[in-house]
Amino acid sequence: MKTHNQIYKKMYSLENINFSYKKARKGKSKEDYVKNFEQNLEENLKNLQYELILKTYKPHGLRRFIVRDPKTRTIHSSLFIDRIVHHIIVHILEPIFEKVFIYDSFASREDKGTHLAIKRFCEFMRRVSQNGRLVKNAFNNNQIIGYCLKADIKSYFDNVDHEILINIIKKKINDEEAIKLIRKVLYNFKGKDEGKGMPLGNYTSQFFANVYLNELDYFIKHELKVKYYIRYVDDFVILHKSKKRLNYLKNRIEGYLFNRLKLKLHPTKSKILPLRNGITFLGYRIFYHYKLLIKRNMKFAKRKIIMLKNKELDEQKFIEFFKGWEGYAKWANTYNLRKRLLLESK
């Protein structure tokens, strides 16, 4: 396997620092912390470069807060200067690892995303269900054959092992100074268990999540020879005609996760389901002939409308929310729902 050296010099190049600053400020240019940083922009970027060259850079503490959108999550926010460093690391590493990522990993990658993952799922469902192809202009899902192993890794971000991740990165990166910088970012997060965990909210966490589980992708695709597999962060699905085969695959995957990556499947969220009943994946309930939004996402939109009417949410923020939500919802059979909610908001 080809390894890359002289990586750290690329990281602290002024070109990479300038690029990473622009990426970190994207969509945040009106924030006070960005405006303050830009008052002495050239000096601040030069100082960051000196810290990286002299290896004196130290990340600041993370700010912890809770968001509900609609799922409740604990987010850790970094200072703007540290966000620039996260982009500095990922901008250099991403092209190297992107070449080895499998096609059907859809999270936090350019030209991928939720909608393409759903489209791929529907394609796999059609391939697996032979009878499904014969049903024309019908909504009889009882004729759909095949099963789906729908799996979720238990507390994934809390349980990523730092040393395992570093060793995976070292397979491609042969530069100790670059590794030291990555360690600084990883060790800055104090999780439940020492030496484990990545913070939700860090740009590096999104990227390292794919690096870590790329090992699982290779095991499933190349060792288990699975054809119909899709992963989106720590959620993944495998489609097959045989329930027995999926049970076998589930057991093999559980063993690999535990022995090689120190992870476990979620005991209640990981199960084998018949395709004819519809599969909940990435916020949609997917049937052979149509897709629905899950109830949680519909309730979330209705709650935003109530907040708007109660003056708890200003009109401009609601418009921004609704445009984003509508763009997501329109991928399901939701025309009447979207029309009704839009009328309710007026």
Short mmCIF file of N, CA, C and O in Angstrom, two decimals, residues 7 10-11 16 19-20 23 82-98 101 108-110 169 173 178 181-182 185 198 202-211:
data_model
loop_
_atom_site.label_atom_id
_atom_site.label_comp_id
_atom_site.label_asym_id
_atom_site.label_seq_id
_atom_site.Cartn_x
_atom_site.Cartn_y
_atom_site.Cartn_z
N ILE A 7 3.93 15.24 4.56
CA ILE A 7 2.55 15.71 4.69
C ILE A 7 2.48 16.96 5.56
O ILE A 7 1.73 17.90 5.28
N LYS A 10 2.99 20.30 3.93
CA LYS A 10 1.82 20.72 3.15
C LYS A 10 0.76 21.31 4.05
O LYS A 10 0.06 22.25 3.68
N MET A 11 0.65 20.74 5.25
CA MET A 11 -0.36 21.23 6.19
C MET A 11 -0.11 22.68 6.60
O MET A 11 -1.03 23.49 6.64
N ASN A 16 -2.31 26.39 2.13
CA ASN A 16 -3.28 25.52 2.79
C ASN A 16 -3.97 26.24 3.96
O ASN A 16 -5.18 26.06 4.18
N PHE A 19 -6.55 28.65 2.49
CA PHE A 19 -7.69 27.88 1.99
C PHE A 19 -8.56 27.40 3.14
O PHE A 19 -9.79 27.49 3.10
N SER A 20 -7.92 26.91 4.20
CA SER A 20 -8.65 26.34 5.34
C SER A 20 -9.39 27.42 6.11
O SER A 20 -10.50 27.19 6.61
N LYS A 23 -12.55 28.09 4.19
CA LYS A 23 -13.51 27.01 4.39
C LYS A 23 -14.16 27.11 5.76
O LYS A 23 -15.37 26.88 5.91
N ASP A 82 -9.15 26.88 15.97
CA ASP A 82 -9.04 25.42 15.95
C ASP A 82 -9.81 24.82 14.78
O ASP A 82 -9.40 23.80 14.22
N ARG A 83 -10.91 25.46 14.40
CA ARG A 83 -11.65 24.98 13.22
C ARG A 83 -10.80 25.11 11.96
O ARG A 83 -10.87 24.28 11.07
N ILE A 84 -10.01 26.16 11.91
CA ILE A 84 -9.09 26.32 10.77
C ILE A 84 -8.11 25.16 10.74
O ILE A 84 -7.84 24.57 9.68
N VAL A 85 -7.60 24.78 11.90
CA VAL A 85 -6.66 23.65 11.98
C VAL A 85 -7.34 22.36 11.53
O VAL A 85 -6.72 21.53 10.84
N HIS A 86 -8.59 22.17 11.90
CA HIS A 86 -9.32 20.97 11.47
C HIS A 86 -9.37 20.91 9.94
O HIS A 86 -9.15 19.85 9.34
N HIS A 87 -9.65 22.04 9.31
CA HIS A 87 -9.67 22.09 7.84
C HIS A 87 -8.27 21.89 7.26
O HIS A 87 -8.13 21.27 6.20
N ILE A 88 -7.27 22.42 7.95
CA ILE A 88 -5.87 22.24 7.52
C ILE A 88 -5.55 20.75 7.41
O ILE A 88 -4.94 20.30 6.44
N ILE A 89 -5.96 19.98 8.40
CA ILE A 89 -5.69 18.53 8.43
C ILE A 89 -6.48 17.81 7.35
O ILE A 89 -5.92 17.05 6.54
N VAL A 90 -7.79 18.06 7.32
CA VAL A 90 -8.65 17.30 6.41
C VAL A 90 -8.37 17.63 4.96
O VAL A 90 -8.38 16.73 4.10
N HIS A 91 -8.07 18.89 4.65
CA HIS A 91 -7.82 19.27 3.26
C HIS A 91 -6.64 18.51 2.65
O HIS A 91 -6.65 18.19 1.45
N ILE A 92 -5.65 18.18 3.47
CA ILE A 92 -4.49 17.44 2.97
C ILE A 92 -4.75 15.93 2.97
O ILE A 92 -4.35 15.22 2.04
N LEU A 93 -5.44 15.43 4.00
CA LEU A 93 -5.65 13.99 4.11
C LEU A 93 -6.78 13.47 3.21
O LEU A 93 -6.72 12.34 2.72
N GLU A 94 -7.79 14.29 3.01
CA GLU A 94 -8.99 13.82 2.31
C GLU A 94 -8.71 13.27 0.91
O GLU A 94 -9.20 12.18 0.57
N PRO A 95 -7.92 13.95 0.07
CA PRO A 95 -7.67 13.39 -1.27
C PRO A 95 -6.95 12.04 -1.22
O PRO A 95 -7.12 11.21 -2.12
N ILE A 96 -6.15 11.83 -0.18
CA ILE A 96 -5.42 10.57 -0.04
C ILE A 96 -6.38 9.43 0.29
O ILE A 96 -6.33 8.35 -0.32
N PHE A 97 -7.28 9.67 1.25
CA PHE A 97 -8.19 8.61 1.69
C PHE A 97 -9.40 8.45 0.78
O PHE A 97 -9.97 7.36 0.69
N GLU A 98 -9.78 9.52 0.10
CA GLU A 98 -10.93 9.44 -0.80
C GLU A 98 -10.72 8.36 -1.85
O GLU A 98 -11.67 7.69 -2.27
N PHE A 101 -11.80 5.00 -0.25
CA PHE A 101 -13.17 4.84 0.26
C PHE A 101 -14.02 4.09 -0.77
O PHE A 101 -13.86 4.29 -1.98
N SER A 108 -20.64 12.82 4.45
CA SER A 108 -19.51 13.76 4.54
C SER A 108 -18.49 13.57 3.41
O SER A 108 -17.28 13.61 3.63
N ARG A 109 -19.01 13.37 2.19
CA ARG A 109 -18.15 13.24 1.03
C ARG A 109 -18.73 14.06 -0.11
O ARG A 109 -19.95 14.16 -0.26
N GLU A 110 -17.83 14.62 -0.91
CA GLU A 110 -18.28 15.44 -2.04
C GLU A 110 -19.05 14.58 -3.04
O GLU A 110 -18.67 13.44 -3.33
N ILE A 169 -4.67 5.44 10.11
CA ILE A 169 -4.14 6.59 9.37
C ILE A 169 -2.69 6.33 8.96
O ILE A 169 -2.27 6.68 7.84
N ILE A 173 -0.24 7.39 5.90
CA ILE A 173 0.54 8.60 6.21
C ILE A 173 1.81 8.24 6.96
O ILE A 173 1.77 7.78 8.10
N ALA A 178 2.86 15.04 11.23
CA ALA A 178 1.43 15.10 10.88
C ALA A 178 0.62 14.26 11.86
O ALA A 178 -0.46 14.68 12.31
N LEU A 181 0.15 16.10 15.18
CA LEU A 181 -0.89 17.12 15.11
C LEU A 181 -2.28 16.47 15.21
O LEU A 181 -3.17 16.98 15.91
N ILE A 182 -2.46 15.36 14.51
CA ILE A 182 -3.74 14.63 14.58
C ILE A 182 -4.00 14.17 16.00
O ILE A 182 -5.13 14.27 16.51
N VAL A 185 -5.39 16.96 18.20
CA VAL A 185 -6.81 17.21 17.97
C VAL A 185 -7.66 16.12 18.61
O VAL A 185 -8.67 16.40 19.27
N MET A 198 -14.77 10.90 19.81
CA MET A 198 -14.58 12.08 18.98
C MET A 198 -15.80 12.98 19.17
O MET A 198 -16.92 12.50 19.31
N ASN A 202 -17.04 18.63 15.40
CA ASN A 202 -15.72 18.88 14.82
C ASN A 202 -15.68 18.40 13.37
O ASN A 202 -16.14 17.29 13.06
N TYR A 203 -15.11 19.20 12.50
CA TYR A 203 -14.98 18.82 11.09
C TYR A 203 -14.12 17.57 10.95
O TYR A 203 -14.41 16.70 10.11
N THR A 204 -13.09 17.46 11.77
CA THR A 204 -12.23 16.28 11.72
C THR A 204 -13.00 15.02 12.10
O THR A 204 -12.72 13.94 11.56
N SER A 205 -13.96 15.13 13.01
CA SER A 205 -14.72 13.96 13.45
C SER A 205 -15.48 13.33 12.28
O SER A 205 -15.55 12.10 12.15
N GLN A 206 -16.07 14.17 11.44
CA GLN A 206 -16.81 13.66 10.28
C GLN A 206 -15.88 12.87 9.36
O GLN A 206 -16.24 11.79 8.87
N PHE A 207 -14.70 13.43 9.13
CA PHE A 207 -13.75 12.77 8.23
C PHE A 207 -13.19 11.48 8.85
O PHE A 207 -13.17 10.42 8.21
N PHE A 208 -12.75 11.57 10.11
CA PHE A 208 -12.18 10.39 10.77
C PHE A 208 -13.21 9.28 10.96
O PHE A 208 -12.86 8.10 11.02
N ALA A 209 -14.49 9.65 11.06
CA ALA A 209 -15.55 8.63 11.17
C ALA A 209 -15.54 7.73 9.94
O ALA A 209 -15.72 6.51 10.05
N ASN A 210 -15.31 8.31 8.77
CA ASN A 210 -15.24 7.52 7.53
C ASN A 210 -13.95 6.73 7.45
O ASN A 210 -13.94 5.60 6.97
N VAL A 211 -12.85 7.31 7.89
CA VAL A 211 -11.56 6.61 7.88
C VAL A 211 -11.65 5.36 8.74
O VAL A 211 -11.21 4.27 8.34
#
